[in-house]
Amino acid sequence: MTREESFMNEAIQMSQESVKNGGGPFGAVIVKNGKIIAKASNKVTQENDPTAHAEVTAIRSAAKKLNTFNLSGCEIYTSCEPCPMCLGAIYWARLDKIYFANTKADAKDIGFDDSFIYKEIELSVDKRSIPNIQIMRHEALKVFKEWGEKEDKIEY
Amino acid sequence: MTREESFMNEAIQMSQESVKNGGGPFGAVIVKNGKIIAKASNKVTQENDPTAHAEVTAIRSAAKKLNTFNLSGCEIYTSCEPCPMCLGAIYWARLDKIYFANTKADAKDIGFDDSFIYKEIELSVDKRSIPNIQIMRHEALKVFKEWGEKEDKIEY
């Protein structure tokens, strides 16, 4: 087993334990300098948190452990291709590399919405299945302007 | 001020307070049956959590409050068009409607990566800026099969 396979094996084991414990069939680990710094399985139904996918949970755990919102220098191993929420989280966390096993099509085959959400995101705002309505941009832009002019801001 | 404007006004106020307190310029509220059930601002830098966008944080808070991972029947008011991570979270949470004020282009103008991440998500896996490597699908698929055959699973 290669180094990468041993980390993925951990992620797959997390997914398997999750199924046994009543959670979704997904696991992820985050690795830095050749060591696992965070492991997580999907906790959506157990914690009543729709955002508690394995990748999001592992990112939150790794960031807490390293005391930073920037996880550059880290890799994620996930038992399934990340959904748009998790892929977005991976970009915001600045992870270096993604290893995945199952695909979004495999997830679709067992009843998960990943492929549907990918398709929705590619549509223009007015064509998505959830109605999107823009109001009060003028008022909200004032705050963006304030941020733009703030000198001591912490960028991320 | 309409009902919708008063809720958006709350979201914008959350974004403004956040800038004053050293956080990112984003706020969101979740409304059910005409009442606000959760409010949040962006806490990425303050909590060292790259996933702590206003929308994700409001969703987590509302789900905790209602003790369910399914927020159908709720609307979200966000001071800026959701990024892909937050839009994904909104789909998983089954929210009914999205009201937004600033656009992703407005966010780009003040230095945020929302537009970049939208573009990345539309690319095929092999063309994205973060390397994506598939390994061990065969092993991971066994767990998906196990989930597919599980009779007492909680779907989401």
Short mmCIF file of C-alpha atoms in Angstrom, two decimals:
data_model
loop_
_atom_site.label_atom_id
_atom_site.label_comp_id
_atom_site.label_asym_id
_atom_site.label_seq_id
_atom_site.Cartn_x
_atom_site.Cartn_y
_atom_site.Cartn_z
CA MET A 1 0.00 0.00 0.00
CA THR A 2 1.43 3.42 -0.97
CA ARG A 3 1.47 6.40 1.39
CA GLU A 4 -1.56 7.85 -0.44
CA GLU A 5 -3.44 4.56 -0.30
CA SER A 6 -2.91 4.23 3.43
CA PHE A 7 -4.45 7.68 4.00
CA MET A 8 -7.35 6.92 1.69
CA ASN A 9 -7.81 3.63 3.47
CA GLU A 10 -8.32 5.60 6.70
CA ALA A 11 -10.95 7.78 4.99
CA ILE A 12 -12.77 4.70 3.67
CA GLN A 13 -12.67 3.11 7.11
CA MET A 14 -14.25 6.29 8.54
CA SER A 15 -17.02 5.97 5.93
CA GLN A 16 -17.61 2.34 6.83
CA GLU A 17 -17.75 2.99 10.58
CA SER A 18 -20.19 5.81 9.85
CA VAL A 19 -22.61 3.46 8.07
CA LYS A 20 -22.43 1.09 11.05
CA ASN A 21 -23.14 3.97 13.43
CA GLY A 22 -26.14 5.25 11.46
CA GLY A 23 -24.42 8.13 9.62
CA GLY A 24 -23.91 8.81 5.91
CA PRO A 25 -21.34 6.68 4.02
CA PHE A 26 -18.59 9.27 3.81
CA GLY A 27 -15.22 9.77 5.49
CA ALA A 28 -12.31 12.19 5.12
CA VAL A 29 -8.86 12.75 6.58
CA ILE A 30 -6.56 15.75 6.36
CA VAL A 31 -2.81 15.22 6.16
CA LYS A 32 0.03 17.64 6.82
CA ASN A 33 3.73 16.75 6.48
CA GLY A 34 2.86 13.08 6.08
CA LYS A 35 0.72 12.88 9.22
CA ILE A 36 -3.04 12.76 9.71
CA ILE A 37 -4.13 15.88 11.62
CA ALA A 38 -7.92 15.44 11.36
CA LYS A 39 -10.38 12.61 10.64
CA ALA A 40 -14.14 12.90 10.23
CA SER A 41 -17.19 11.07 9.01
CA ASN A 42 -20.50 12.50 7.83
CA LYS A 43 -22.57 13.63 10.86
CA VAL A 44 -25.57 15.26 9.15
CA THR A 45 -28.27 13.06 10.66
CA GLN A 46 -26.56 12.35 13.96
CA GLU A 47 -25.86 16.02 14.75
CA ASN A 48 -28.81 17.52 12.88
CA ASP A 49 -26.37 19.67 10.91
CA PRO A 50 -26.88 19.73 7.13
CA THR A 51 -23.35 21.16 6.71
CA ALA A 52 -21.65 18.35 8.66
CA HIS A 53 -20.28 16.50 5.65
CA ALA A 54 -17.03 14.57 6.26
CA GLU A 55 -14.86 17.11 4.40
CA VAL A 56 -16.36 20.21 6.09
CA THR A 57 -16.07 18.54 9.49
CA ALA A 58 -12.45 17.48 8.85
CA ILE A 59 -11.55 21.01 7.68
CA ARG A 60 -13.10 22.57 10.78
CA SER A 61 -11.24 20.11 12.97
CA ALA A 62 -7.88 20.65 11.23
CA ALA A 63 -8.25 24.44 11.35
CA LYS A 64 -9.04 24.30 15.05
CA LYS A 65 -6.04 22.05 15.67
CA LEU A 66 -3.62 24.27 13.73
CA ASN A 67 -5.27 27.46 15.00
CA THR A 68 -5.58 28.98 11.54
CA PHE A 69 -8.21 29.43 8.83
CA ASN A 70 -5.56 28.73 6.16
CA LEU A 71 -4.77 25.06 5.62
CA SER A 72 -2.25 25.49 2.80
CA GLY A 73 0.35 22.75 3.06
CA CYS A 74 -2.39 20.19 3.78
CA GLU A 75 -4.00 17.50 1.61
CA ILE A 76 -7.48 16.02 1.94
CA TYR A 77 -8.34 12.36 1.34
CA THR A 78 -12.07 11.84 0.95
CA SER A 79 -13.94 8.61 0.29
CA CYS A 80 -16.12 10.42 -2.30
CA GLU A 81 -15.59 13.28 -4.76
CA PRO A 82 -16.52 16.44 -2.81
CA CYS A 83 -19.96 17.98 -3.34
CA PRO A 84 -20.06 21.72 -4.26
CA MET A 85 -20.35 22.72 -0.59
CA CYS A 86 -17.28 20.69 0.35
CA LEU A 87 -15.34 21.70 -2.77
CA GLY A 88 -16.04 25.34 -1.91
CA ALA A 89 -14.83 24.72 1.64
CA ILE A 90 -11.64 23.10 0.27
CA TYR A 91 -10.93 26.20 -1.85
CA TRP A 92 -11.58 28.59 1.05
CA ALA A 93 -9.32 26.49 3.29
CA ARG A 94 -6.56 26.65 0.62
CA LEU A 95 -5.88 22.91 0.71
CA ASP A 96 -3.06 21.82 -1.66
CA LYS A 97 -4.48 18.62 -3.09
CA ILE A 98 -7.63 16.46 -3.17
CA TYR A 99 -7.57 12.66 -3.26
CA PHE A 100 -11.01 11.08 -3.77
CA ALA A 101 -12.34 7.54 -4.31
CA ASN A 102 -16.04 7.32 -5.25
CA THR A 103 -17.37 9.81 -7.83
CA LYS A 104 -20.39 12.14 -7.68
CA ALA A 105 -22.10 9.71 -10.10
CA ASP A 106 -21.53 6.89 -7.61
CA ALA A 107 -23.10 9.12 -4.92
CA LYS A 108 -26.08 9.77 -7.20
CA ASP A 109 -26.54 6.03 -7.70
CA ILE A 110 -27.15 5.57 -3.96
CA GLY A 111 -29.51 8.55 -3.67
CA PHE A 112 -27.37 11.62 -2.89
CA ASP A 113 -27.89 15.03 -4.52
CA ASP A 114 -24.28 15.92 -5.36
CA SER A 115 -24.77 15.76 -9.16
CA PHE A 116 -28.02 17.74 -8.97
CA ILE A 117 -26.35 20.52 -6.94
CA TYR A 118 -23.41 20.66 -9.39
CA LYS A 119 -25.92 21.20 -12.21
CA GLU A 120 -27.83 23.85 -10.26
CA ILE A 121 -24.66 25.85 -9.50
CA GLU A 122 -23.83 26.07 -13.20
CA LEU A 123 -27.22 27.64 -13.97
CA SER A 124 -27.73 31.39 -13.89
CA VAL A 125 -29.36 32.66 -10.69
CA ASP A 126 -32.81 33.03 -12.32
CA LYS A 127 -32.85 29.44 -13.64
CA ARG A 128 -32.16 27.56 -10.40
CA SER A 129 -34.81 25.45 -8.67
CA ILE A 130 -34.55 27.46 -5.45
CA PRO A 131 -35.88 31.00 -6.14
CA ASN A 132 -33.17 33.69 -5.81
CA ILE A 133 -34.34 37.26 -5.31
CA GLN A 134 -32.06 40.29 -5.19
CA ILE A 135 -33.06 43.22 -2.97
CA MET A 136 -31.31 46.16 -1.25
CA ARG A 137 -27.96 45.95 -3.05
CA HIS A 138 -27.50 49.69 -2.61
CA GLU A 139 -27.61 49.41 1.20
CA ALA A 140 -25.41 46.29 1.36
CA LEU A 141 -22.77 47.81 -0.93
CA LYS A 142 -22.10 50.53 1.66
CA VAL A 143 -20.75 47.83 4.00
CA PHE A 144 -18.54 46.37 1.26
CA LYS A 145 -17.18 49.86 0.65
CA GLU A 146 -16.46 50.22 4.37
CA TRP A 147 -14.57 46.90 4.30
CA GLY A 148 -12.66 47.95 1.19
CA GLU A 149 -11.47 51.10 2.94
CA LYS A 150 -10.70 49.49 6.31
CA GLU A 151 -6.94 49.53 6.87
CA ASP A 152 -6.55 46.96 9.68
CA LYS A 153 -8.70 44.21 8.16
CA ILE A 154 -7.66 40.54 8.26
CA GLU A 155 -8.02 39.20 4.71
CA TYR A 156 -8.79 35.56 3.98
CA MET B 1 -40.03 48.90 4.45
CA THR B 2 -41.53 45.59 3.26
CA ARG B 3 -41.38 42.38 5.29
CA GLU B 4 -38.54 41.14 3.05
CA GLU B 5 -36.63 44.43 3.35
CA SER B 6 -36.82 44.34 7.13
CA PHE B 7 -35.26 40.87 7.20
CA MET B 8 -32.57 41.88 4.70
CA ASN B 9 -31.93 44.97 6.78
CA GLU B 10 -31.12 42.67 9.72
CA ALA B 11 -28.69 40.70 7.55
CA ILE B 12 -26.99 43.90 6.39
CA GLN B 13 -26.75 45.12 9.98
CA MET B 14 -25.06 41.82 10.91
CA SER B 15 -22.55 42.43 8.10
CA GLN B 16 -21.86 45.96 9.31
CA GLU B 17 -21.35 44.92 12.94
CA SER B 18 -19.00 42.21 11.70
CA VAL B 19 -16.77 44.75 9.95
CA LYS B 20 -16.65 46.81 13.15
CA ASN B 21 -15.72 43.69 15.17
CA GLY B 22 -12.92 42.63 12.79
CA GLY B 23 -14.84 39.96 10.83
CA GLY B 24 -15.69 39.68 7.14
CA PRO B 25 -18.42 41.98 5.71
CA PHE B 26 -21.19 39.39 5.50
CA GLY B 27 -24.39 38.69 7.43
CA ALA B 28 -27.33 36.30 7.09
CA VAL B 29 -30.64 35.58 8.79
CA ILE B 30 -32.98 32.59 8.48
CA VAL B 31 -36.72 33.13 8.69
CA LYS B 32 -39.50 30.63 9.37
CA ASN B 33 -43.21 31.53 9.49
CA GLY B 34 -42.36 35.24 9.39
CA LYS B 35 -39.93 35.12 12.32
CA ILE B 36 -36.13 35.20 12.45
CA ILE B 37 -34.89 31.92 13.92
CA ALA B 38 -31.14 32.40 13.33
CA LYS B 39 -28.74 35.28 12.68
CA ALA B 40 -25.03 35.08 11.90
CA SER B 41 -22.11 37.03 10.59
CA ASN B 42 -18.93 35.76 8.98
CA LYS B 43 -16.59 34.35 11.66
CA VAL B 44 -13.77 32.91 9.50
CA THR B 45 -10.94 34.96 10.98
CA GLN B 46 -12.33 35.30 14.49
CA GLU B 47 -12.97 31.58 14.97
CA ASN B 48 -10.22 30.28 12.67
CA ASP B 49 -12.84 28.35 10.73
CA PRO B 50 -12.69 28.66 6.93
CA THR B 51 -16.25 27.28 6.70
CA ALA B 52 -17.75 29.87 9.07
CA HIS B 53 -19.40 32.02 6.40
CA ALA B 54 -22.55 33.84 7.52
CA GLU B 55 -24.90 31.50 5.63
CA VAL B 56 -23.28 28.25 6.83
CA THR B 57 -23.23 29.54 10.39
CA ALA B 58 -26.88 30.66 10.22
CA ILE B 59 -27.90 27.27 8.78
CA ARG B 60 -26.06 25.39 11.51
CA SER B 61 -27.69 27.60 14.13
CA ALA B 62 -31.22 27.24 12.68
CA ALA B 63 -30.86 23.45 12.35
CA LYS B 64 -29.72 23.22 15.97
CA LYS B 65 -32.61 25.37 17.09
CA LEU B 66 -35.23 23.36 15.18
CA ASN B 67 -33.48 20.05 15.94
CA THR B 68 -33.54 18.92 12.32
CA PHE B 69 -31.17 18.76 9.34
CA ASN B 70 -34.06 19.70 7.02
CA LEU B 71 -34.88 23.41 6.93
CA SER B 72 -37.66 23.26 4.35
CA GLY B 73 -40.20 25.94 5.14
CA CYS B 74 -37.40 28.44 5.87
CA GLU B 75 -35.98 31.35 3.84
CA ILE B 76 -32.47 32.80 3.99
CA TYR B 77 -31.65 36.50 3.70
CA THR B 78 -27.97 37.09 3.00
CA SER B 79 -26.15 40.38 2.51
CA CYS B 80 -24.24 38.86 -0.44
CA GLU B 81 -25.01 36.27 -3.12
CA PRO B 82 -23.92 32.93 -1.60
CA CYS B 83 -20.54 31.46 -2.61
CA PRO B 84 -20.56 27.85 -3.92
CA MET B 85 -19.93 26.47 -0.43
CA CYS B 86 -22.89 28.37 1.01
CA LEU B 87 -25.11 27.68 -2.00
CA GLY B 88 -24.36 23.98 -1.59
CA ALA B 89 -25.23 24.23 2.11
CA ILE B 90 -28.52 25.96 1.21
CA TYR B 91 -29.44 23.08 -1.15
CA TRP B 92 -28.53 20.41 1.41
CA ALA B 93 -30.56 22.25 4.05
CA ARG B 94 -33.57 22.36 1.66
CA LEU B 95 -34.24 26.06 2.20
CA ASP B 96 -37.23 27.38 0.24
CA LYS B 97 -35.95 30.72 -0.98
CA ILE B 98 -32.82 32.90 -1.13
CA TYR B 99 -32.85 36.69 -0.80
CA PHE B 100 -29.47 38.32 -1.47
CA ALA B 101 -28.18 41.90 -1.76
CA ASN B 102 -24.58 42.25 -3.03
CA THR B 103 -23.50 40.05 -5.95
CA LYS B 104 -20.50 37.73 -6.34
CA ALA B 105 -19.02 40.40 -8.64
CA ASP B 106 -19.34 42.95 -5.82
CA ALA B 107 -17.52 40.45 -3.55
CA LYS B 108 -14.77 40.06 -6.13
CA ASP B 109 -14.34 43.85 -6.28
CA ILE B 110 -13.38 43.90 -2.60
CA GLY B 111 -11.03 40.92 -2.84
CA PHE B 112 -13.10 37.78 -2.19
CA ASP B 113 -12.72 34.56 -4.21
CA ASP B 114 -16.41 33.73 -4.80
CA SER B 115 -16.27 34.29 -8.58
CA PHE B 116 -13.03 32.33 -8.89
CA ILE B 117 -14.51 29.34 -7.03
CA TYR B 118 -17.67 29.44 -9.19
CA LYS B 119 -15.44 29.21 -12.27
CA GLU B 120 -13.37 26.38 -10.81
CA ILE B 121 -16.46 24.30 -9.95
CA GLU B 122 -17.64 24.46 -13.57
CA LEU B 123 -14.35 23.00 -14.82
CA SER B 124 -13.85 19.26 -15.17
CA VAL B 125 -11.95 17.68 -12.29
CA ASP B 126 -8.67 17.49 -14.25
CA LYS B 127 -8.71 21.21 -15.19
CA ARG B 128 -9.09 22.74 -11.72
CA SER B 129 -6.28 24.67 -10.04
CA ILE B 130 -6.26 22.31 -7.03
CA PRO B 131 -5.02 18.87 -8.21
CA ASN B 132 -7.70 16.15 -7.93
CA ILE B 133 -6.50 12.55 -7.91
CA GLN B 134 -8.78 9.53 -7.89
CA ILE B 135 -7.60 6.39 -6.09
CA MET B 136 -9.19 3.27 -4.55
CA ARG B 137 -12.68 3.65 -5.99
CA HIS B 138 -13.11 -0.13 -5.91
CA GLU B 139 -12.66 -0.24 -2.12
CA ALA B 140 -14.82 2.83 -1.42
CA LEU B 141 -17.67 1.56 -3.59
CA LYS B 142 -18.11 -1.41 -1.25
CA VAL B 143 -19.22 1.02 1.47
CA PHE B 144 -21.66 2.76 -0.88
CA LYS B 145 -23.09 -0.67 -1.73
CA GLU B 146 -23.46 -1.41 1.98
CA TRP B 147 -25.34 1.89 2.45
CA GLY B 148 -27.53 1.17 -0.56
CA GLU B 149 -28.57 -2.15 0.95
CA LYS B 150 -29.01 -0.89 4.53
CA GLU B 151 -32.68 -1.01 5.43
CA ASP B 152 -32.81 1.23 8.52
CA LYS B 153 -30.80 4.14 7.10
CA ILE B 154 -31.78 7.77 7.68
CA GLU B 155 -31.77 9.47 4.27
CA TYR B 156 -31.05 13.18 3.84
#
